[in-house]
Coordinates of C-alpha atoms and ligand atoms in Angstrom, one line a residue:
M27 CA 61.1 -18.4 140.8
N28 CA 60.6 -15.3 138.1
V29 CA 58.7 -13.0 140.1
S30 CA 57.1 -10.3 137.5
E31 CA 56.3 -6.7 139.4
I32 CA 53.5 -5.2 137.2
T33 CA 53.1 -1.7 137.4
T34 CA 49.1 -1.0 137.7
R35 CA 47.2 1.8 138.9
P36 CA 43.7 1.9 141.4
F37 CA 40.4 1.3 140.5
E38 CA 37.9 3.0 142.0
G39 CA 35.0 0.7 144.0
Q40 CA 37.1 -2.2 145.0
K41 CA 35.2 -2.0 148.2
P42 CA 33.6 -5.5 149.6
G43 CA 30.3 -5.2 150.3
T44 CA 28.0 -7.4 152.5
S45 CA 29.7 -10.5 150.6
G46 CA 33.2 -9.8 149.3
L47 CA 33.6 -8.1 146.0
R48 CA 31.0 -8.3 143.3
K49 CA 30.7 -6.6 139.6
K50 CA 29.6 -7.1 136.5
V51 CA 32.4 -9.9 134.6
D52 CA 33.5 -7.1 132.0
V53 CA 34.6 -4.9 135.2
F54 CA 36.7 -7.9 136.2
R55 CA 37.8 -8.4 133.0
Q56 CA 39.5 -5.0 132.8
P57 CA 43.3 -5.9 133.2
H58 CA 44.6 -5.5 136.3
Y59 CA 41.7 -5.2 138.1
L60 CA 41.3 -9.0 139.6
E61 CA 44.9 -8.7 140.5
D62 CA 44.9 -5.4 141.7
F63 CA 42.2 -6.9 144.2
V64 CA 44.2 -9.8 144.9
Q65 CA 47.3 -8.2 145.5
A66 CA 45.7 -5.9 148.1
W67 CA 45.1 -9.0 149.7
F68 CA 48.6 -10.0 149.7
D69 CA 49.6 -6.8 151.1
T70 CA 47.3 -6.4 153.9
L71 CA 47.1 -10.5 155.2
E72 CA 50.0 -11.0 157.9
G73 CA 51.8 -14.3 158.2
Y74 CA 50.8 -16.2 154.9
R75 CA 53.9 -16.5 153.6
G76 CA 54.4 -20.5 153.0
T77 CA 51.2 -21.4 154.2
T78 CA 48.7 -23.1 152.5
L79 CA 45.4 -21.4 150.7
V80 CA 42.2 -22.8 149.5
L81 CA 40.7 -21.8 146.3
G82 CA 37.7 -22.8 144.3
G83 CA 34.6 -20.9 143.0
D84 CA 31.1 -21.6 141.8
G85 CA 31.9 -22.4 138.6
R86 CA 30.6 -19.0 136.8
H87 CA 31.8 -17.3 133.5
Y88 CA 35.4 -16.1 134.5
N89 CA 35.9 -18.7 137.3
R90 CA 38.7 -20.5 135.3
Q91 CA 40.6 -17.8 134.6
A92 CA 40.3 -16.1 137.6
A93 CA 41.6 -18.7 139.4
Q94 CA 44.5 -18.9 136.8
T95 CA 45.5 -15.4 137.7
I96 CA 45.1 -16.1 141.6
L97 CA 47.3 -18.8 141.5
K98 CA 49.9 -17.3 139.7
M99 CA 49.5 -14.6 142.1
A100 CA 50.2 -16.7 145.0
A101 CA 52.9 -18.7 143.8
A102 CA 54.7 -14.8 143.2
N103 CA 53.7 -13.8 146.6
G104 CA 55.2 -16.9 148.7
V105 CA 52.3 -19.0 149.1
G106 CA 53.5 -22.4 150.0
R107 CA 50.5 -24.2 148.5
V108 CA 47.3 -24.0 147.3
L109 CA 44.2 -26.2 147.6
V110 CA 42.0 -25.9 144.6
G111 CA 38.6 -27.8 144.0
Q112 CA 38.9 -29.9 141.0
G113 CA 37.9 -27.3 138.1
A114 CA 38.4 -24.5 139.9
L115 CA 35.2 -25.3 141.8
L116 CA 33.8 -25.4 145.5
S117 CA 30.7 -24.3 147.0
T118 CA 30.9 -21.6 149.6
P119 CA 30.3 -24.0 152.7
A120 CA 32.7 -27.0 150.7
A121 CA 35.3 -23.8 150.7
S122 CA 34.6 -23.4 154.6
C123 CA 35.3 -27.1 155.1
V124 CA 38.6 -27.7 153.2
I125 CA 40.1 -24.5 155.2
R126 CA 39.0 -25.8 158.5
K127 CA 39.9 -29.5 157.8
H128 CA 43.3 -28.8 156.1
R129 CA 44.1 -26.0 158.8
A130 CA 44.8 -23.4 155.6
F131 CA 46.0 -19.5 156.4
G132 CA 42.5 -19.1 154.4
G133 CA 41.2 -19.2 151.1
F134 CA 39.4 -17.2 147.8
I135 CA 36.3 -18.3 147.3
L136 CA 35.0 -17.0 143.7
S137 CA 31.3 -16.7 143.3
A138 CA 29.0 -13.7 143.0
S139 CA 26.3 -16.0 145.1
H140 CA 22.8 -15.7 143.7
N141 CA 23.7 -13.2 141.4
P142 CA 23.1 -14.1 137.9
G143 CA 26.1 -15.1 135.8
G144 CA 27.2 -15.4 132.2
P145 CA 29.3 -13.0 130.2
D146 CA 26.9 -10.6 130.6
G147 CA 26.1 -11.2 134.3
D148 CA 28.2 -10.7 137.8
F149 CA 31.3 -12.1 139.0
G150 CA 32.7 -12.1 142.6
I151 CA 35.4 -12.6 145.0
K152 CA 35.7 -13.0 148.6
Y153 CA 38.5 -13.8 151.0
N154 CA 37.8 -16.1 154.0
I155 CA 40.2 -16.6 157.0
T156 CA 41.7 -19.4 159.1
N157 CA 38.4 -20.1 160.6
G158 CA 37.0 -20.4 157.8
G159 CA 34.5 -17.7 157.4
P160 CA 34.3 -14.3 155.4
A161 CA 36.8 -12.0 156.6
P162 CA 35.4 -9.5 159.5
E163 CA 35.4 -6.2 158.5
K164 CA 38.7 -5.0 159.4
Y165 CA 40.1 -7.2 157.2
T166 CA 37.8 -6.2 154.4
E167 CA 38.5 -2.6 155.1
A168 CA 42.5 -3.0 155.0
A169 CA 42.3 -4.3 152.1
Y170 CA 40.1 -2.1 150.4
Q171 CA 42.3 0.9 151.6
R172 CA 45.1 -0.8 150.3
T173 CA 43.3 -1.0 146.4
L174 CA 43.3 3.0 146.8
G175 CA 46.8 3.3 146.6
I176 CA 47.8 0.3 144.6
D177 CA 50.7 0.6 142.2
R178 CA 52.5 -2.8 141.3
Y179 CA 51.1 -6.7 141.8
R180 CA 53.4 -9.6 141.7
T181 CA 52.9 -12.5 139.3
L182 CA 54.7 -15.2 137.7
D183 CA 55.0 -15.3 133.9
V184 CA 54.4 -19.6 133.6
P185 CA 51.5 -21.3 131.8
D186 CA 48.2 -21.8 132.9
V187 CA 47.8 -24.9 135.8
D188 CA 45.9 -28.4 134.8
L189 CA 42.9 -27.3 137.4
D190 CA 41.1 -30.6 136.3
T191 CA 43.6 -33.5 136.9
L192 CA 43.7 -34.7 140.7
G193 CA 47.1 -34.6 142.6
E194 CA 50.0 -32.2 142.9
S195 CA 52.2 -29.8 140.5
R196 CA 54.5 -27.2 140.9
L197 CA 54.1 -23.4 140.0
G198 CA 57.3 -22.0 140.8
D199 CA 58.0 -22.6 144.5
M200 CA 54.4 -22.9 145.4
V201 CA 52.6 -26.4 145.4
V202 CA 49.1 -26.5 143.9
E203 CA 46.9 -29.4 144.7
I204 CA 43.9 -30.3 143.0
I205 CA 41.4 -31.9 145.7
D206 CA 38.0 -33.4 144.9
P207 CA 36.0 -30.6 145.7
V208 CA 32.9 -32.5 147.1
S209 CA 34.4 -35.2 149.2
D210 CA 35.8 -33.3 152.5
Y211 CA 32.2 -31.9 152.6
V212 CA 30.9 -35.3 152.5
D213 CA 32.7 -36.7 154.9
L214 CA 31.4 -33.7 157.3
M215 CA 28.0 -34.0 156.3
A216 CA 28.2 -38.2 157.4
E217 CA 29.5 -36.9 160.8
L218 CA 26.5 -34.1 161.5
F219 CA 24.1 -36.9 160.1
D220 CA 22.5 -40.1 161.0
F221 CA 22.9 -41.3 156.9
A222 CA 21.7 -44.8 158.1
A223 CA 18.6 -43.5 159.2
L224 CA 18.2 -40.8 156.3
E225 CA 18.6 -43.5 153.9
K226 CA 15.9 -45.6 155.7
L227 CA 13.7 -42.8 155.3
V228 CA 14.4 -42.4 151.8
Q229 CA 14.1 -45.7 151.0
S230 CA 10.3 -46.0 152.9
G231 CA 9.5 -43.9 149.9
V232 CA 9.6 -40.6 151.3
R233 CA 10.7 -38.6 148.1
V234 CA 12.9 -35.2 148.1
C235 CA 13.4 -32.9 145.3
F236 CA 16.5 -30.7 145.0
D237 CA 16.7 -28.1 142.9
A238 CA 20.3 -27.2 142.1
M239 CA 19.8 -24.1 139.6
H240 CA 22.6 -25.3 137.3
A241 CA 25.0 -23.9 140.0
I242 CA 27.7 -25.2 142.0
T243 CA 25.5 -27.7 144.4
G244 CA 24.8 -30.3 141.7
P245 CA 27.5 -32.4 142.4
Y246 CA 27.3 -32.2 146.1
A247 CA 23.5 -33.0 146.3
R248 CA 23.9 -36.0 143.9
A249 CA 26.6 -37.1 145.6
I250 CA 24.9 -37.3 149.4
L251 CA 21.2 -37.4 147.8
E252 CA 21.3 -39.8 145.0
D253 CA 24.8 -41.8 146.0
R254 CA 24.6 -41.9 149.6
L255 CA 21.1 -41.7 150.7
G256 CA 19.9 -43.7 147.4
A257 CA 16.8 -41.2 146.6
P258 CA 16.0 -42.3 142.8
A259 CA 18.2 -40.9 139.9
G260 CA 16.2 -37.3 139.1
S261 CA 15.9 -36.1 143.1
V262 CA 18.5 -33.4 142.1
I263 CA 17.3 -31.5 139.3
N264 CA 19.0 -29.1 137.4
G265 CA 21.9 -31.2 138.7
V266 CA 24.7 -29.9 136.3
P267 CA 26.7 -26.8 137.2
L268 CA 26.9 -24.1 134.1
E269 CA 29.0 -21.0 133.5
D270 CA 25.5 -19.0 133.5
F271 CA 23.3 -21.3 135.7
G272 CA 21.1 -22.3 132.5
G273 CA 20.4 -18.2 132.1
G274 CA 18.7 -18.7 135.3
H275 CA 19.2 -16.8 137.9
P276 CA 20.1 -18.8 140.7
D277 CA 18.4 -17.3 143.7
P278 CA 16.5 -20.1 145.9
N279 CA 13.4 -18.3 146.4
L280 CA 9.6 -18.6 145.5
K281 CA 10.4 -16.3 142.5
H282 CA 13.3 -17.7 141.0
A283 CA 13.1 -21.5 141.8
H284 CA 9.5 -21.7 140.1
E285 CA 10.7 -25.1 138.4
L286 CA 10.5 -26.6 142.0
V287 CA 7.7 -24.6 143.5
E288 CA 5.7 -26.2 140.3
I289 CA 6.8 -29.7 141.3
M290 CA 6.1 -28.8 145.1
Y291 CA 2.8 -27.1 144.4
S292 CA 1.6 -30.0 142.1
D293 CA -0.2 -33.4 143.2
G294 CA 1.8 -36.0 144.5
A295 CA 4.6 -33.6 145.7
P296 CA 7.6 -34.9 147.2
A297 CA 7.7 -34.5 151.0
L298 CA 10.7 -32.0 150.9
G299 CA 11.6 -29.7 148.6
A300 CA 14.9 -27.3 148.7
A301 CA 16.7 -25.5 146.4
S302 CA 20.1 -24.0 146.8
D303 CA 22.1 -20.7 145.0
G304 CA 24.9 -20.2 143.0
D305 CA 27.7 -20.8 145.6
G306 CA 25.7 -23.4 147.3
D307 CA 25.4 -21.3 150.9
R308 CA 21.5 -20.2 150.5
N309 CA 18.4 -22.8 150.7
M310 CA 14.8 -22.7 150.4
I311 CA 12.6 -25.5 151.9
L312 CA 9.4 -26.5 150.5
G313 CA 7.1 -29.3 152.0
D314 CA 4.1 -30.9 150.1
R315 CA 2.0 -27.2 149.2
F316 CA 4.1 -25.4 151.8
F317 CA 6.7 -23.1 152.1
V318 CA 8.9 -22.3 155.3
T319 CA 10.2 -18.9 155.6
P320 CA 13.9 -19.0 156.0
S321 CA 13.4 -17.5 159.8
D322 CA 11.1 -20.1 160.7
S323 CA 13.1 -22.8 159.4
L324 CA 15.7 -21.4 161.6
A325 CA 13.3 -21.6 164.5
V326 CA 12.0 -24.9 163.8
L327 CA 15.5 -26.4 163.4
A328 CA 16.6 -24.8 166.3
A329 CA 13.6 -26.1 168.7
N330 CA 14.5 -29.8 167.1
A331 CA 18.1 -29.5 167.1
T332 CA 18.7 -32.7 169.6
L333 CA 16.7 -35.0 167.3
I334 CA 20.0 -34.2 165.0
P335 CA 22.9 -36.8 166.1
G336 CA 25.5 -33.7 165.9
Y337 CA 23.7 -31.6 167.9
R338 CA 21.9 -34.5 170.3
D339 CA 23.9 -32.7 173.4
G340 CA 22.3 -29.2 172.8
L341 CA 23.1 -25.9 171.4
A342 CA 24.8 -23.6 173.1
G343 CA 23.2 -20.5 171.8
V344 CA 21.5 -19.1 168.4
A345 CA 21.9 -16.2 166.4
R346 CA 20.3 -14.3 163.6
S347 CA 21.0 -11.3 161.3
M348 CA 18.8 -8.4 162.5
P349 CA 16.1 -8.4 160.0
T350 CA 15.3 -12.1 160.3
S351 CA 12.1 -12.6 162.2
G352 CA 12.1 -13.1 166.3
A353 CA 10.6 -16.4 165.5
V354 CA 14.3 -18.5 167.3
D355 CA 14.1 -15.9 169.8
R356 CA 11.0 -17.3 171.2
V357 CA 12.9 -20.9 170.9
A358 CA 15.9 -19.6 172.8
K359 CA 13.8 -18.1 175.5
D360 CA 11.9 -21.2 175.7
M361 CA 15.0 -23.6 175.9
G362 CA 16.9 -20.8 177.9
L363 CA 19.4 -20.5 175.3
P364 CA 21.3 -17.3 174.7
C365 CA 20.3 -15.5 171.4
F366 CA 22.4 -12.8 169.5
E367 CA 21.2 -10.6 166.9
T368 CA 23.9 -9.3 164.3
P369 CA 24.0 -7.2 161.5
T370 CA 23.4 -8.5 157.6
G371 CA 26.2 -11.3 156.4
W372 CA 27.5 -14.0 157.9
K373 CA 30.6 -12.7 158.7
F374 CA 29.2 -11.4 162.0
F375 CA 28.6 -14.7 163.3
G376 CA 32.4 -15.8 163.4
N377 CA 33.2 -14.5 166.5
L378 CA 30.2 -16.1 168.2
M379 CA 30.6 -19.6 166.6
D380 CA 34.3 -19.4 167.3
A381 CA 33.8 -18.7 171.2
G382 CA 31.6 -21.1 171.2
R383 CA 28.6 -18.8 172.3
A384 CA 26.5 -19.9 169.2
T385 CA 25.7 -23.3 167.7
F386 CA 22.9 -22.3 164.9
C387 CA 22.8 -19.0 162.8
G388 CA 20.2 -17.9 160.4
E389 CA 19.7 -15.3 158.1
E390 CA 16.0 -14.2 156.8
S391 CA 17.8 -14.3 153.0
F392 CA 17.6 -18.3 153.0
G393 CA 20.7 -18.7 155.1
T394 CA 21.1 -21.2 157.6
S395 CA 24.2 -23.3 159.3
S396 CA 25.9 -24.2 162.2
D397 CA 29.2 -24.3 163.6
H398 CA 30.6 -26.9 161.5
V399 CA 31.7 -24.3 159.3
R400 CA 31.8 -20.9 159.3
E401 CA 29.3 -20.1 155.8
K402 CA 25.9 -20.8 155.3
D403 CA 25.1 -24.0 154.0
G404 CA 22.4 -24.9 152.0
L405 CA 23.0 -28.6 152.0
W406 CA 22.8 -28.8 155.9
A407 CA 19.7 -27.3 156.1
V408 CA 18.2 -29.6 153.7
L409 CA 19.8 -32.6 155.4
A410 CA 18.8 -31.1 158.8
W411 CA 15.2 -30.7 157.5
L412 CA 15.3 -34.5 156.5
N413 CA 16.6 -35.8 159.9
V414 CA 13.8 -33.9 161.5
L415 CA 11.5 -35.8 159.2
A416 CA 13.2 -39.1 159.9
A417 CA 12.9 -38.7 163.1
R418 CA 9.1 -37.1 163.4
P419 CA 7.8 -40.3 161.4
G420 CA 4.4 -39.7 159.6
Q421 CA 4.7 -35.5 159.8
S422 CA 5.2 -33.4 156.7
V423 CA 7.0 -30.2 156.6
A424 CA 3.5 -28.4 157.0
D425 CA 2.5 -30.6 159.8
I426 CA 5.8 -29.6 161.9
V427 CA 5.8 -26.0 160.8
R428 CA 2.4 -25.9 162.3
A429 CA 2.9 -27.7 165.7
H430 CA 5.8 -25.3 165.8
W431 CA 3.5 -22.0 165.5
K432 CA 0.9 -23.4 168.0
R433 CA 3.7 -24.0 170.7
F434 CA 5.8 -20.8 169.9
G435 CA 3.3 -18.4 168.0
R436 CA 3.6 -17.4 164.7
N437 CA 5.9 -14.5 163.4
Y438 CA 4.1 -13.5 160.1
Y439 CA 7.2 -12.1 157.9
S440 CA 8.0 -11.1 154.4
R441 CA 10.9 -9.1 152.6
H442 CA 9.7 -6.7 149.9
D443 CA 12.7 -5.8 147.7
Y444 CA 12.8 -2.8 144.8
E445 CA 15.6 -3.4 142.6
G446 CA 17.6 -1.3 140.4
L447 CA 16.6 1.9 142.3
D448 CA 18.5 5.2 141.2
T449 CA 21.2 5.2 143.8
G450 CA 20.9 8.8 145.0
A451 CA 17.1 8.3 145.3
A452 CA 17.5 5.3 147.5
E453 CA 20.6 7.2 149.6
D454 CA 18.0 10.0 150.0
L455 CA 15.1 7.5 150.9
M456 CA 17.4 6.4 154.0
D457 CA 18.6 9.6 154.9
H458 CA 14.9 10.7 155.2
L459 CA 14.1 7.4 157.3
R460 CA 17.1 7.9 159.7
A461 CA 16.3 11.7 160.4
T462 CA 12.7 10.8 160.5
V463 CA 12.1 7.5 162.3
P464 CA 13.6 8.5 166.0
G465 CA 11.0 10.8 166.2
L466 CA 8.2 8.4 165.8
E467 CA 8.5 6.9 169.0
G468 CA 5.1 6.9 170.9
M469 CA 2.8 7.8 167.8
S470 CA 0.0 5.9 166.7
L471 CA 0.0 4.8 162.9
E472 CA -3.1 2.9 162.0
G473 CA -3.4 1.3 165.7
Y474 CA 0.3 0.2 165.9
K475 CA 2.0 2.2 168.2
V476 CA 6.0 3.0 167.9
A477 CA 8.1 1.9 170.7
T478 CA 11.0 3.0 169.6
G479 CA 13.2 3.9 166.1
D480 CA 16.7 3.8 165.3
D481 CA 19.6 2.9 162.9
F482 CA 20.5 -0.5 164.4
A483 CA 24.6 -0.4 165.5
Y484 CA 26.1 -3.8 166.7
T485 CA 29.0 -4.2 169.1
D486 CA 30.4 -7.8 168.7
P487 CA 30.2 -9.1 172.1
V488 CA 33.3 -11.2 171.3
D489 CA 35.7 -8.5 170.2
G490 CA 34.4 -5.4 170.9
S491 CA 34.3 -4.1 167.3
E492 CA 31.7 -2.0 166.3
S493 CA 29.3 -1.7 163.2
V494 CA 27.1 1.1 162.5
G495 CA 24.4 1.8 160.0
Q496 CA 23.4 -1.4 159.6
G497 CA 19.6 -0.8 158.9
V498 CA 16.6 1.7 159.9
R499 CA 14.4 0.0 162.4
V500 CA 10.8 0.9 163.5
M501 CA 9.8 -1.4 166.7
F502 CA 6.0 -1.8 167.7
E503 CA 5.0 -2.2 171.1
D504 CA 3.0 -5.2 170.1
G505 CA 6.4 -6.7 168.5
S506 CA 5.8 -5.8 164.8
R507 CA 8.5 -4.3 163.3
I508 CA 9.4 -2.6 159.9
V509 CA 13.4 -2.5 158.4
Y510 CA 14.6 -0.8 155.7
R511 CA 18.1 -1.3 154.5
L512 CA 20.0 -1.1 150.9
S513 CA 21.4 -4.3 149.3
G514 CA 25.2 -4.6 149.7
T515 CA 25.2 -7.5 147.1
G516 CA 24.0 -5.9 144.1
T517 CA 25.7 -4.4 141.1
E518 CA 23.2 -2.5 139.2
G519 CA 21.7 0.9 140.8
A520 CA 20.8 0.2 144.8
T521 CA 18.2 -2.2 146.1
L522 CA 16.0 -0.9 148.6
R523 CA 15.0 -4.1 150.9
V524 CA 11.9 -3.6 153.2
Y525 CA 11.0 -6.4 156.0
I526 CA 8.2 -6.6 157.9
E527 CA 7.2 -9.0 160.5
R528 CA 4.1 -9.0 162.8
F529 CA 3.8 -11.5 165.8
E530 CA 0.5 -13.5 165.7
P531 CA -0.2 -15.7 169.2
N532 CA -3.3 -16.9 168.4
P533 CA -3.5 -20.4 166.6
A534 CA -6.7 -19.4 165.5
R535 CA -5.2 -17.0 163.3
H536 CA -2.4 -19.1 162.1
G537 CA -3.9 -19.7 158.6
I538 CA -3.9 -16.4 157.4
E539 CA -1.9 -15.8 153.6
T540 CA 1.5 -13.9 154.8
Q541 CA 0.9 -10.6 152.5
E542 CA -3.0 -10.1 154.0
A543 CA -1.7 -10.7 157.6
L544 CA 0.9 -8.0 157.0
A545 CA -1.2 -5.9 154.9
D546 CA -1.4 -2.7 157.7
L547 CA 2.6 -2.8 158.2
I548 CA 3.2 -3.1 154.2
G549 CA 1.1 -0.2 153.8
I550 CA 2.8 1.8 157.0
A551 CA 6.2 0.7 155.6
R552 CA 5.5 2.3 151.9
G553 CA 4.1 5.6 153.6
L554 CA 7.0 6.3 156.1
A555 CA 9.8 5.6 153.6
E556 CA 7.8 7.6 150.8
I557 CA 8.8 4.5 148.3
E558 CA 6.4 5.4 145.4
A559 CA 7.3 9.1 145.2
R560 CA 10.7 9.0 146.0
T561 CA 11.4 6.0 143.5
G562 CA 8.4 5.7 141.1
R563 CA 7.8 2.2 142.4
A564 CA 4.4 1.3 143.4
D565 CA 5.6 -2.1 144.1
P566 CA 8.5 -4.3 145.1
T567 CA 10.3 -6.3 142.3
V568 CA 10.7 -9.4 144.5
I569 CA 8.4 -10.6 147.2
T570 CA 9.7 -13.2 149.6
Ligands
VG1_11 C1 22.1 -10.3 151.4 C2 21.4 -11.0 152.2 C3 22.3 -11.3 153.0 C4 23.4 -12.6 152.6 C5 24.5 -12.1 151.7 C6 24.8 -13.2 151.5 O1 22.9 -9.1 151.3 O2 20.5 -10.2 152.3 O3 21.4 -11.6 154.3 O4 24.6 -12.4 153.6 O5 23.3 -11.2 150.7 O6 24.6 -13.8 151.0 P1 22.4 -8.1 151.1 O7 23.5 -6.6 151.1 O8 22.2 -8.1 149.3 O9 21.2 -7.6 151.7 V1 25.2 -14.7 149.7 O10 24.3 -16.4 149.3 O11 24.7 -13.8 148.2 O12 26.7 -14.8 149.8
CO12 CO1 25.5 -17.6 148.3

């Protein structure tokens, strides 16, 4: 095997964010850029030689080229075998599933998730560890430190691999195995859900519309919803993955999944509408003219978990990211389940799931999943909802959510994003909040009394690792909250996320429009952070 050692120099800024390294395609295209980052992983991971890795991505522009580069580098660095999704495709949850099922050492996932794709869009890469989950901070930090001093990488000077033909081939001493990217995942879903019951539901005329947004979930959704469950052809829309996602923004929210929203808010809408993001780990759930917030979705699924065969025996516990609403906490309390609050990012759930302490986890950012994998899983959430609909015949999505609010109370919740801000101004705004929020304790703002204010810090209950600076919280005596943090996934300027929550126990007041229900708190949130004065923005870019 002819290994080439290529001399290189460090690039600035190869620090993984909330979920891997994300940059413009042009940045990744610079000679040695991707190679440096990948070599940093091989230089810092221990014990991978001769083992199996998994490789696949969301199919966005540059996916195939990056896969070729990584395969040659893996061979040159002594990896034994790489399982590659055909066409270098694997959704994020499917990659997690494959790592676990085939007992791989880990894997590289090529994705910038919900960020736009195409030559002018974003590319991304993240490394997942043996449990199938995103590498925790101690790994990403080690790799980042290594990028700062990297001076050479290893590769093989060989022709490209055929990524499209199933089966094994050799690359130097390494075996490349091209696998069907869909089948392992479908098998896992068939273990967790009662496909026969779901098929019956679909055959009885309960219609589903799944918007794959021209991203990775198209083939997965078709294989399950149309081929296995017999939903009519066309139940999956925008189902062909495209390198630029058809020019769209593969972010499943009310703004970007507008085609689905139109269908679900029209006469004769299907019973369940859903969308997923670029890499298939997010989900948006809609009923007939009804939007389920991701925080509510997690709470409803937790409350109904035992209706799903894979969770018939109940949950060990639940976990949510800090900015996610407290709706699931109320369910956990009622059911006597442990409930954990973690920083933003799926990597923080891994230890809890590995230790058997949390079964369902969720984030307000359209992320829900269980311990069947170690990633959030868009289609899993859709199947879970279908399963709940099958187990509660005659009830619509809206009926189920309204009954849930009646029982547990309603957590009105919204996130306001201010995108593309000047980075300096955004950082100053956060500094201002960190300096002022602790002093608000005991003060009354428009009738809301501040209980505490802090910058969220987390100590992992399993390994004791600490993560600080995870978001500024203003907590009010009535349980309302305002949370501020800067996004760690964007590639242009800074994005300020403001999360607003208010609890309403009275069912007579559960029918208020969300922005109206939160209007006072939204005003307080803008005022405290001096958003307009500091950023020049009177209104958010996206409201979810
Ligand atoms: C966002 C979400 C976070 C999610 C992350 C990755 O991060 O807020 O909840 O885990 O994206 O999701 P940030 O730092 O931009 O707020 V994905 O589907 O983009 O991998
Ligand atoms: Co994603």
